[in-house]
Short mmCIF file of C-alpha atoms and ligand atoms in Angstrom, two decimals:
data_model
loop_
_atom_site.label_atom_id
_atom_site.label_comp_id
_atom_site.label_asym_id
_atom_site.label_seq_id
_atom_site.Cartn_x
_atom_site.Cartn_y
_atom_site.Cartn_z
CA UNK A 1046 -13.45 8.88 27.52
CA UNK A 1047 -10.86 6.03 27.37
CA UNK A 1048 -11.93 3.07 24.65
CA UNK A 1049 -11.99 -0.05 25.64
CA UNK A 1050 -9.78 -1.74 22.70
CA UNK A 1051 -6.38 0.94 23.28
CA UNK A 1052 -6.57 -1.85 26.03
CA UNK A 1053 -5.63 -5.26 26.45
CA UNK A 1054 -7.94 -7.61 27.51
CA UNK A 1055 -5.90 -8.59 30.09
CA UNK A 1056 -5.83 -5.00 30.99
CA UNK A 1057 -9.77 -4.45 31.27
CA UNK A 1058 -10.39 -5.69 34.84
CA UNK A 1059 -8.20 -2.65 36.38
CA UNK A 1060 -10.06 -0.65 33.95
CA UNK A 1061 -13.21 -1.53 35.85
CA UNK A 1062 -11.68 -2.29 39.25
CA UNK A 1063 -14.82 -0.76 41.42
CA UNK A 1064 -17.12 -3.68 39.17
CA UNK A 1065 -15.28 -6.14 40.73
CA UNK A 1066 -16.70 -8.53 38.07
CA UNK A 1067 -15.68 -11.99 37.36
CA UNK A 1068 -13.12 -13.23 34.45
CA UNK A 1069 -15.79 -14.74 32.70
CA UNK A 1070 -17.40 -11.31 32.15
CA UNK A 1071 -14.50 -10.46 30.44
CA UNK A 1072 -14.32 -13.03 28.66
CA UNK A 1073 -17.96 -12.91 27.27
CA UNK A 1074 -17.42 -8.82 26.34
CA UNK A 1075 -13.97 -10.04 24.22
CA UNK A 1076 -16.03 -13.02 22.64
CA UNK A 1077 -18.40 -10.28 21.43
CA UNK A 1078 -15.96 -8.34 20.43
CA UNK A 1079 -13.26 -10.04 18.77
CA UNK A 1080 -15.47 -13.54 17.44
CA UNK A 1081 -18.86 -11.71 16.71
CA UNK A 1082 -17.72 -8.21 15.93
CA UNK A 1083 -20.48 -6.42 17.97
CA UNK A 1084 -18.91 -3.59 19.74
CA UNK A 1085 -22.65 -2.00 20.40
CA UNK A 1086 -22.95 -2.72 24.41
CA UNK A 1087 -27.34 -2.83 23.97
CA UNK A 1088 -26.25 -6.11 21.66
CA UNK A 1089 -24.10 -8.17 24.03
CA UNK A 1090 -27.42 -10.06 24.85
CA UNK A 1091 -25.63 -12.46 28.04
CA UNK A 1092 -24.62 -8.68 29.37
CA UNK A 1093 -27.56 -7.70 31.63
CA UNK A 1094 -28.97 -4.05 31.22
CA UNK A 1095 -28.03 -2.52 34.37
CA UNK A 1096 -24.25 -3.68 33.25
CA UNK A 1097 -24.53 -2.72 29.46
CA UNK A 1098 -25.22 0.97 31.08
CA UNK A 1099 -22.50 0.90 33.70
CA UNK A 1100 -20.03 -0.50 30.64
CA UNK A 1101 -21.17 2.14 28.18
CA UNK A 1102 -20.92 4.98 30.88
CA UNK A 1103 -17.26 4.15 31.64
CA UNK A 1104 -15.57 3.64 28.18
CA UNK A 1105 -16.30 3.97 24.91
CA UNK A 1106 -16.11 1.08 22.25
CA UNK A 1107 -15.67 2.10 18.97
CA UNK A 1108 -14.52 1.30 15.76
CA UNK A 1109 -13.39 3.45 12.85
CA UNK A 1110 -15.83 3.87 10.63
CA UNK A 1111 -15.60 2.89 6.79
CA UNK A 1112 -16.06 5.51 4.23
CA UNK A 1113 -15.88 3.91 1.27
CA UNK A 1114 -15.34 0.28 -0.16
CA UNK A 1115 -13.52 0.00 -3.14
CA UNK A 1116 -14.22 -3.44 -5.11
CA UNK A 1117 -11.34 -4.73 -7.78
CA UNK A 1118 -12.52 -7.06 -10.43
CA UNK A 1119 -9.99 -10.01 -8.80
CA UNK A 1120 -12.07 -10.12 -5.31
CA UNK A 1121 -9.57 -7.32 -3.58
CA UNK A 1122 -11.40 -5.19 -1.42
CA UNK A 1123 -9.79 -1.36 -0.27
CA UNK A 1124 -11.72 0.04 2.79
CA UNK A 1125 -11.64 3.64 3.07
CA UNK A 1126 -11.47 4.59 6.92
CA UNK A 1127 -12.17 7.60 9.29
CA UNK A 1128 -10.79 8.28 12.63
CA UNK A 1129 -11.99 10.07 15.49
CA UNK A 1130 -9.84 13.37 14.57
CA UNK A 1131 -11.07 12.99 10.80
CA UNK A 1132 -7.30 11.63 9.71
CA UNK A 1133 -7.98 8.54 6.80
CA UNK A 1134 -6.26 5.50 6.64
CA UNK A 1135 -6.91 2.50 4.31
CA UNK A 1136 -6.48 -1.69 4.80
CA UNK A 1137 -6.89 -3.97 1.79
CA UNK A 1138 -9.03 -7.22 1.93
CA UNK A 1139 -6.73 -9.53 -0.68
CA UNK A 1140 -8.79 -12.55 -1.21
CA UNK A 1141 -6.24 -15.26 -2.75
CA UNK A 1142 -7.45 -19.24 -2.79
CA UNK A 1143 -9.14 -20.20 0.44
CA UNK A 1144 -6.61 -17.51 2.00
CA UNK A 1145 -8.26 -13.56 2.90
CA UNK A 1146 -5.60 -11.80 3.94
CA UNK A 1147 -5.98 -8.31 5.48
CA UNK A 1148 -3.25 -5.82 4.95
CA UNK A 1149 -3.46 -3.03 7.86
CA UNK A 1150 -2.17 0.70 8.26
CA UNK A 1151 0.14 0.94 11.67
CA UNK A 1152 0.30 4.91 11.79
CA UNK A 1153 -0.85 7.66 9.51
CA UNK A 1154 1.40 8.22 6.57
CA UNK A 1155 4.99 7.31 6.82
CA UNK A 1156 8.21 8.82 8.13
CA UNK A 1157 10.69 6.95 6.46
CA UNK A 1158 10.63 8.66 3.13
CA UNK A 1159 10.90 5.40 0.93
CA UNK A 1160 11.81 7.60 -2.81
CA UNK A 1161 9.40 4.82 -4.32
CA UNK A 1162 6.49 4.90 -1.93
CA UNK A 1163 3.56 6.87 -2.10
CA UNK A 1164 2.84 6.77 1.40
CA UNK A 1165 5.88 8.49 2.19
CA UNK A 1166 4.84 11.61 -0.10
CA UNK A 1167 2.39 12.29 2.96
CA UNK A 1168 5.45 12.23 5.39
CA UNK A 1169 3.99 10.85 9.10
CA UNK A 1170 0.81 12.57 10.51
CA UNK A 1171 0.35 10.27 13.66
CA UNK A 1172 1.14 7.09 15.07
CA UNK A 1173 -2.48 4.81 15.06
CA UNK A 1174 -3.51 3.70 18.81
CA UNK A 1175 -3.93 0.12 19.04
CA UNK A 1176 -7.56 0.41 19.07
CA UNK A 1177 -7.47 1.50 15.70
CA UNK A 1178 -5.07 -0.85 14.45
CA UNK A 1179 -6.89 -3.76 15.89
CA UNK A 1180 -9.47 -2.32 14.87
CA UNK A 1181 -9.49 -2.20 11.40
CA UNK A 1182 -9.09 -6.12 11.60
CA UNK A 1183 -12.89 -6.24 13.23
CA UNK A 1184 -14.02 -4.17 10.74
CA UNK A 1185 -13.02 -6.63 7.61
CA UNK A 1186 -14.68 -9.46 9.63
CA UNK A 1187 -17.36 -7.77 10.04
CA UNK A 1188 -17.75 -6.82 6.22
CA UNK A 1189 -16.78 -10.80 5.47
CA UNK A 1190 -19.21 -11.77 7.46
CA UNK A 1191 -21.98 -9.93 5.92
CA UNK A 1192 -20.63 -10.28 2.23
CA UNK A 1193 -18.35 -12.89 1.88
CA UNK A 1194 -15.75 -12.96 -0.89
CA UNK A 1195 -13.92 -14.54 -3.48
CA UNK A 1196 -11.15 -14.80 -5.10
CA UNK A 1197 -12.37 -14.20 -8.90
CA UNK A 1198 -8.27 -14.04 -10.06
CA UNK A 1199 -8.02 -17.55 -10.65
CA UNK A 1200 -9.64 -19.22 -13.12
CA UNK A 1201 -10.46 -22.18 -11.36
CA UNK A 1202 -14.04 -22.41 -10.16
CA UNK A 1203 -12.52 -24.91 -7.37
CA UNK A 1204 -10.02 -22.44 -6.20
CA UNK A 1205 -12.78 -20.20 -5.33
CA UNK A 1206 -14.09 -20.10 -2.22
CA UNK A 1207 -16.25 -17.85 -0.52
CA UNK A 1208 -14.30 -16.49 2.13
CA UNK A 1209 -15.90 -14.78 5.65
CA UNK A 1210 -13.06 -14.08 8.24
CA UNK A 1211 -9.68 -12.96 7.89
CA UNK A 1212 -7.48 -15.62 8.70
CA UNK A 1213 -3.66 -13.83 7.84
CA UNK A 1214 -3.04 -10.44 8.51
CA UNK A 1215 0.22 -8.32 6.81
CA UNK A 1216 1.44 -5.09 8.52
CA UNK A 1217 2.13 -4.24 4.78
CA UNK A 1218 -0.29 -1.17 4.65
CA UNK A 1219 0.30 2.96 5.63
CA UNK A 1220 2.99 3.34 8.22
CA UNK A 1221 6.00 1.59 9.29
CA UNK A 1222 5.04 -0.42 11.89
CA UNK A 1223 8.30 -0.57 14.11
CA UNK A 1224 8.63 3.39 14.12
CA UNK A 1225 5.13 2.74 16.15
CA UNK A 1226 6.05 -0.05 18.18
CA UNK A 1227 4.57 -0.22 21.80
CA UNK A 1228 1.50 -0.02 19.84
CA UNK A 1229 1.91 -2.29 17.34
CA UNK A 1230 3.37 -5.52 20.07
CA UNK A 1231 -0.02 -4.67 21.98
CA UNK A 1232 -1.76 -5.15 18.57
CA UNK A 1233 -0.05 -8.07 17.83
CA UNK A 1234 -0.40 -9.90 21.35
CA UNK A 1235 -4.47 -9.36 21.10
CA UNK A 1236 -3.91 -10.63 17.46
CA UNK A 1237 -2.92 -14.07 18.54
CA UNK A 1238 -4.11 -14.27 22.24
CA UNK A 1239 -7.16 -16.62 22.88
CA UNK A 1240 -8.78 -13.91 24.95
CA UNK A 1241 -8.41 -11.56 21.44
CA UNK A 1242 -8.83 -12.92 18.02
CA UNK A 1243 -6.95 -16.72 18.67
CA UNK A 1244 -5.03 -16.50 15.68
CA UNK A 1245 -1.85 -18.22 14.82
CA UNK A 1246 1.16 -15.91 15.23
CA UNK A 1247 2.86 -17.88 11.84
CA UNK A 1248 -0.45 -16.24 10.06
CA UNK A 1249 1.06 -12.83 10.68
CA UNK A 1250 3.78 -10.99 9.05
CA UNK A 1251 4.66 -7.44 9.97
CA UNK A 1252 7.14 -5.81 7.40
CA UNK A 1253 9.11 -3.08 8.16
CA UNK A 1254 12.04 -0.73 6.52
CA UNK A 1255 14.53 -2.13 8.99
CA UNK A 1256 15.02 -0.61 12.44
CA UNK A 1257 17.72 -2.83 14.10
CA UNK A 1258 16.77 -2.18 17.52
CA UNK A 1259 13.12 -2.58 17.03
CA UNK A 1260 13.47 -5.61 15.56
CA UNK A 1261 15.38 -7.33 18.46
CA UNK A 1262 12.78 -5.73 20.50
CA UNK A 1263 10.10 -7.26 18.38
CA UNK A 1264 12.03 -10.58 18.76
CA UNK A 1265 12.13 -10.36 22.57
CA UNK A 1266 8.31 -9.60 22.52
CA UNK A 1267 8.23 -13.32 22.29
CA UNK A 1268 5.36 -12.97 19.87
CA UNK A 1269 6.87 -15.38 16.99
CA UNK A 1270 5.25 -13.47 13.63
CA UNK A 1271 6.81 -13.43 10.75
CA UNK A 1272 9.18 -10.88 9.96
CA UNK A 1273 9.61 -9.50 6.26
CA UNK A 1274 12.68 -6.97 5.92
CA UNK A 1275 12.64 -4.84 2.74
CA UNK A 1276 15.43 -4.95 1.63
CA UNK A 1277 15.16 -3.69 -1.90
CA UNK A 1278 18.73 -3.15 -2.32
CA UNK A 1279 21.87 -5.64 -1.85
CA UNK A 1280 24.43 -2.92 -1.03
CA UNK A 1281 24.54 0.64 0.71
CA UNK A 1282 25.20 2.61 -2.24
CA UNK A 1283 22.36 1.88 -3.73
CA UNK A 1284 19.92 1.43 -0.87
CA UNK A 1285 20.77 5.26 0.36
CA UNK A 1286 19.21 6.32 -2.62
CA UNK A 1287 16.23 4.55 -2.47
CA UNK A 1288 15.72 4.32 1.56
CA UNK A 1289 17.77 7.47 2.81
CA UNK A 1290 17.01 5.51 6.34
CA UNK A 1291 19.98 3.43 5.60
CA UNK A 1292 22.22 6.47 6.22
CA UNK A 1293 21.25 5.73 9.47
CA UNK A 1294 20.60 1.71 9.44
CA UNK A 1295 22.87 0.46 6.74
CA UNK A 1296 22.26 -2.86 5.44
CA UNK A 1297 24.91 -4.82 7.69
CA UNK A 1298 23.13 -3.25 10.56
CA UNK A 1299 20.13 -4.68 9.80
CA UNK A 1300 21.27 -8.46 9.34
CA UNK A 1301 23.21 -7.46 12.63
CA UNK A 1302 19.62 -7.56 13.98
CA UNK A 1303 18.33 -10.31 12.08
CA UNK A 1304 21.23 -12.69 12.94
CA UNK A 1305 19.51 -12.07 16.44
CA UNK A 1306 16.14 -12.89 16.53
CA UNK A 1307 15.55 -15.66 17.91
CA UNK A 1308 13.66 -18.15 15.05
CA UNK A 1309 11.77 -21.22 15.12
CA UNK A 1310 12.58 -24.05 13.02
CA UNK A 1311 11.57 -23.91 9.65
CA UNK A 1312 10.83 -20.14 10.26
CA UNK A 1313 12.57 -18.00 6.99
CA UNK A 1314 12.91 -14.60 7.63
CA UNK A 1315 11.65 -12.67 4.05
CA UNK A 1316 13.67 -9.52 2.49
CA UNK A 1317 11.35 -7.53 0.16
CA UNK A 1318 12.76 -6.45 -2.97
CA UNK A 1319 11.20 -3.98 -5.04
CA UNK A 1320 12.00 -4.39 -8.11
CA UNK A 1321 12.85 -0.55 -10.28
CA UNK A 1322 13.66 -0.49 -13.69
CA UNK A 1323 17.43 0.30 -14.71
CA UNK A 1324 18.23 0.70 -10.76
CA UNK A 1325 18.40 -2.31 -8.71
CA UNK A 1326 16.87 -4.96 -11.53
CA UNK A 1327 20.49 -6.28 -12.82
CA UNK A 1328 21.71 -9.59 -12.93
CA UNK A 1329 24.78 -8.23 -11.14
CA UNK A 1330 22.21 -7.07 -8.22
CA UNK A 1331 20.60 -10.34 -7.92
CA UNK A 1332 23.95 -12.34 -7.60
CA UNK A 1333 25.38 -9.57 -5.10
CA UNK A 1334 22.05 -10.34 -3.54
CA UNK A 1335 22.35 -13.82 -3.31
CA UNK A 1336 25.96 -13.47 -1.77
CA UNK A 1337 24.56 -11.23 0.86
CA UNK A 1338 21.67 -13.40 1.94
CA UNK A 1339 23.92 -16.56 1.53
CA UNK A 1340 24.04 -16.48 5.26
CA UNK A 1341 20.74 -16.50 6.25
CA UNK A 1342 17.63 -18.55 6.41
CA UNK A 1343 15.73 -16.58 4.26
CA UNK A 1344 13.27 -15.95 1.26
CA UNK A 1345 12.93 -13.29 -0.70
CA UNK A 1346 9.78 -11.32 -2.01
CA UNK A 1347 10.29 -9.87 -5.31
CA UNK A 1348 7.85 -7.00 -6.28
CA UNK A 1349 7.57 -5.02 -8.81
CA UNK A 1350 7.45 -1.64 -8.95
CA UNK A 1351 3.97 -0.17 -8.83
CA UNK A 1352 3.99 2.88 -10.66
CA UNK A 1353 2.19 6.00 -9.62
CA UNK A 1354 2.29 9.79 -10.88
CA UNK A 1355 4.90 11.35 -10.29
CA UNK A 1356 7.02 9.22 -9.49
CA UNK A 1357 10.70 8.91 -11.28
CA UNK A 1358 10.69 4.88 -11.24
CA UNK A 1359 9.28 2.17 -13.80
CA UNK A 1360 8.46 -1.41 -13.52
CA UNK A 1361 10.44 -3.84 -14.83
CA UNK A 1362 9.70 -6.12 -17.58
CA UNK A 1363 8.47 -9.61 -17.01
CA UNK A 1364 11.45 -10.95 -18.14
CA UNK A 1365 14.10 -9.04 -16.53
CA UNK A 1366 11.91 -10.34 -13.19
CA UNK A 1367 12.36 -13.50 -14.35
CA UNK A 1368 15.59 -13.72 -14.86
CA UNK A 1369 16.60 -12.22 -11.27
CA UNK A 1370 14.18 -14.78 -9.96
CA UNK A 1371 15.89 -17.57 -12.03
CA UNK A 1372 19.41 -16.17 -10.62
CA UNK A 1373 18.52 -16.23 -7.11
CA UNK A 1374 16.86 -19.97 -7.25
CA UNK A 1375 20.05 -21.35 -8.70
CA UNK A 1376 21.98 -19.81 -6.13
CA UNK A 1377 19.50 -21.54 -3.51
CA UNK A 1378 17.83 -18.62 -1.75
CA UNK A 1379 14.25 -19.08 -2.46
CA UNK A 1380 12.28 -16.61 -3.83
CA UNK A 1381 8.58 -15.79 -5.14
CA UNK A 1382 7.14 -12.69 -7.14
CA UNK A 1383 4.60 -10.87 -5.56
CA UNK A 1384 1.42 -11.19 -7.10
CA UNK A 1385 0.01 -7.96 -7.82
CA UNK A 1386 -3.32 -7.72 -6.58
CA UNK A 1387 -6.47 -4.88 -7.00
CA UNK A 1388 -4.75 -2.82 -9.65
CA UNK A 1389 -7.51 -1.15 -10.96
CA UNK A 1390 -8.10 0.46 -7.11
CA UNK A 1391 -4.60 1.19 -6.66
CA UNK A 1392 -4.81 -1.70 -3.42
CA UNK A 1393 -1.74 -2.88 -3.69
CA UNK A 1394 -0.21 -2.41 -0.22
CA UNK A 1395 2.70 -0.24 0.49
CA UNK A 1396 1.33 2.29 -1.36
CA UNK A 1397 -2.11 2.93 0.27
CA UNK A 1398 -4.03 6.05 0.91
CA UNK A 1399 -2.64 8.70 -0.86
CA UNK A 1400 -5.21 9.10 -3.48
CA UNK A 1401 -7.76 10.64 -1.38
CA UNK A 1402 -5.99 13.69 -1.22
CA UNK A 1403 -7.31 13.58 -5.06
CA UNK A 1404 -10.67 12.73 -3.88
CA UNK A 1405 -10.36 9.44 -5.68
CA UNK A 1406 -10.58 11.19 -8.81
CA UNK A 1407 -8.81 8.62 -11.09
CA UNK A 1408 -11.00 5.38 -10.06
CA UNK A 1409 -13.39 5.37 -12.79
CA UNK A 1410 -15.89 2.96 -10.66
CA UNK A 1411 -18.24 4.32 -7.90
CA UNK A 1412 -17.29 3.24 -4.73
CA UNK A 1413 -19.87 1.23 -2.63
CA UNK A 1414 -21.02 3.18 0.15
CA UNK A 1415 -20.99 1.32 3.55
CA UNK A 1416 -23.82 1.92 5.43
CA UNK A 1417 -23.69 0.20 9.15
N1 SAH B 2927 6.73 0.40 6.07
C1 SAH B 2927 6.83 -1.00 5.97
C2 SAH B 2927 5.51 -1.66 5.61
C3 SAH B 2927 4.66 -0.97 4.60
S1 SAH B 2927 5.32 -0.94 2.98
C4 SAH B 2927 7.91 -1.40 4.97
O1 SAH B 2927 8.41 -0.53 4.26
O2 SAH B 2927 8.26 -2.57 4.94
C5 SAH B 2927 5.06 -2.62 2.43
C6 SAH B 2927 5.92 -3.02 1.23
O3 SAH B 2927 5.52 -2.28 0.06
C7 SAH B 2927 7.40 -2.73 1.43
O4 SAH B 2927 8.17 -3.86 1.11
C8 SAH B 2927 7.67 -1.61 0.45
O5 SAH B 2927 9.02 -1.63 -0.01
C9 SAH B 2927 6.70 -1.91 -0.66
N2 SAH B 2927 6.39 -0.77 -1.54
C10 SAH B 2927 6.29 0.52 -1.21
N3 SAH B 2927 5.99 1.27 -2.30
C11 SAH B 2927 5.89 0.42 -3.34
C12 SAH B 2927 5.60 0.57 -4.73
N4 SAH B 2927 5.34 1.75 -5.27
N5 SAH B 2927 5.58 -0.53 -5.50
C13 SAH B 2927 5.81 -1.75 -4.96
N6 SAH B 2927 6.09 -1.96 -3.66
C14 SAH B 2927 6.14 -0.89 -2.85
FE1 SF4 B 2928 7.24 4.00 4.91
FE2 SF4 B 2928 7.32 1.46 4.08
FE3 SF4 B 2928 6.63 3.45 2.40
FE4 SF4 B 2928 9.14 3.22 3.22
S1 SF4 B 2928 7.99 1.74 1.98
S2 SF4 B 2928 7.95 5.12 3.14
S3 SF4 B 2928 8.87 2.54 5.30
S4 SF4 B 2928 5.49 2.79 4.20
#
């Protein structure tokens, strides 16, 4: 049976075309759906009964379902999902100031073979439909909305609201989202259509490993989201090793791309730096950086390294983060660290659900069970 969120809303009419049913239907089913969360057809109350059965008899509506919640001591939340053909994926609730941002999975595991990502150890299983990429959004709503949460990182009492609805979403989680692309512009146009979740199209950033044609078709989606690039290296040489994609999509290629997209005012494109020990942390790499950006109306994202088993990379020290900071402000590209965020449950995205291949074994606090 088809589900009803692999399709636009725009989309549902022909998907009931025999109904013949008003717009306003429609728009009362995606009001339940998107705004409430209730994807149950008995609950859309203003849905008579004889309709609720001809709805449920036609297409399915279902999310996946949450196997485990993971809770860090700084508010970040990891949600352990299932899908329909028993594959996992994972998003991260990051609560920071009045901001809850949601970081989602675009496919299962990752193609691109990143040497410092974890995801990529799991090469790519599948592609996620849009239903389940917009649907791990309703799912965090849904959790917000029943337990609201903070962000406990800061210090400040003030700073700490309780938070109950997304309100920015990163494509920052398993997958790179351009390699899965008609479903991720579907995703992103019931993202921040009024007839889907309404939300501002600045409060989304979608990251990707740099696919130059992708990205000028992401640009002539007309959907203006943020775009973060990473980067992580300032010349080929160097970014070969780390991203073998580059053999294919070296860096010039890339800003190729970028020079093309067609961006608002004020709108900074970001490049994503991740920051390895001894490899790409020199002051030599952030001035040959700074040269290559020079160009541009950019920012850059420093992160450091996360480390995981196995893995041949360390993080830098503070300092030598610093300092490449410091280097690229005085040159004038602007630039921020990453804050690392849920640590202690291994959330930090980019590098999400690999540990359930080891049953979770190394989190040495019981998940919370989700019951529905
Ligand atoms: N595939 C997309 C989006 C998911 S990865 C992309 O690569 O952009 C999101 C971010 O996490 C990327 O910038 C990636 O370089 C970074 N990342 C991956 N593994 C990491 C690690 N171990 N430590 C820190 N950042 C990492
Ligand atoms: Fe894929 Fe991104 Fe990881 Fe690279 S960093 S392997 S593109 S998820």
């Amino acid at each position: 049976m088809e589900d009803l969120l692999d399709y636009l809303p725009e989309q549902w009419p022909s998907l009931f075309s025999a109904l013949s049913l008003p717009k306003w239907r429609y728009d009362q089913i995606a009001d339940w759906v998107f705004q409430k969360e209730v994807v149950e057809w008995e609950m859309m109350k203003n849905l008579s009964k004889d309709l609720q059965t001809t709805l449920a008899s036609a297409v399915s509506l279902s999310l996946p379902s949450p196997v485990s919640i993971l809770e860090s001591k700084d508010g970040t939340k990891k949600i352990l999902f299932h899908l329909k053909d028993g594959q996992m994926i994972e998003s991260v609730i990051i609560p920071r100031g009045d901001r809850a941002t949601l970081c989602i999975s675009s496919q299962v595991g990752c193609g691109i073979g990143c040497r410092f990502c974890r995801t990529a150890e799991m090469g790519l299983i599948r592609n996620l439909t849009m239903g389940e990429i917009v649907g791990q959004v309703i799912l965090a709503n849904k959790i917000l909305r029943e337990n609201p949460i903070q962000d406990t990182s800061s210090l400040r009492s003030y700073d700490r609201p309780f938070l109950n609805r997304i309100n920015h979403i990163v494509f920052m989680g398993m997958g790179e989202p351009l390699a899965n692309i008609d479903h991720v512009i579907n995703s992103l146009r019931v993202l921040t259509s009024p007839e889907g979740f309404g939300m501002s199209p600045r409060r989304v950033t979608l990251s990707t490993s740099g696919l130059p044609s992708k990205i000028i078709e992401l640009g002539e989606s007309g959907i203006p989201v943020n775009l973060a690039i990473s980067l992580t290296a300032a010349d080929d040489q160097t970014r070969e090793q780390l991203m073998p994609i580059n053999r294919h999509y070296p860096i010039k290629a890339i800003l190729d791309a970028v020079r093309q997209l067609p961006l608002k005012k004020r709108q900074r494109v970001t490049f994503e730096y991740v920051l390895l020990a001894g490899v790409n942390d020199r002051p030599e790499d952030a001035k040959k950086l700074a040269r290559l950006l020079a160009p541009f109306k950019s920012k850059v994202n420093l992160i450091a390294f996360n480390p995981y088993e196995g893995s041949p990379f360390s993080r830098p020290s503070n300092d030598s983060i610093l300092l490449f900071q410091k280097i690229l402000l005085e040159k004038m590209v602007p630039t921020t660290i990453r804050q690392s965020r849920g640590d202690d449950i291994l959330g930090a995205c980019g590098q999400l659900a690999w540990e359930k291949k080891t049953e979770q074994k190394e989190i040495s606090w019981s998940p919370v069970v989700f019951s529905t």
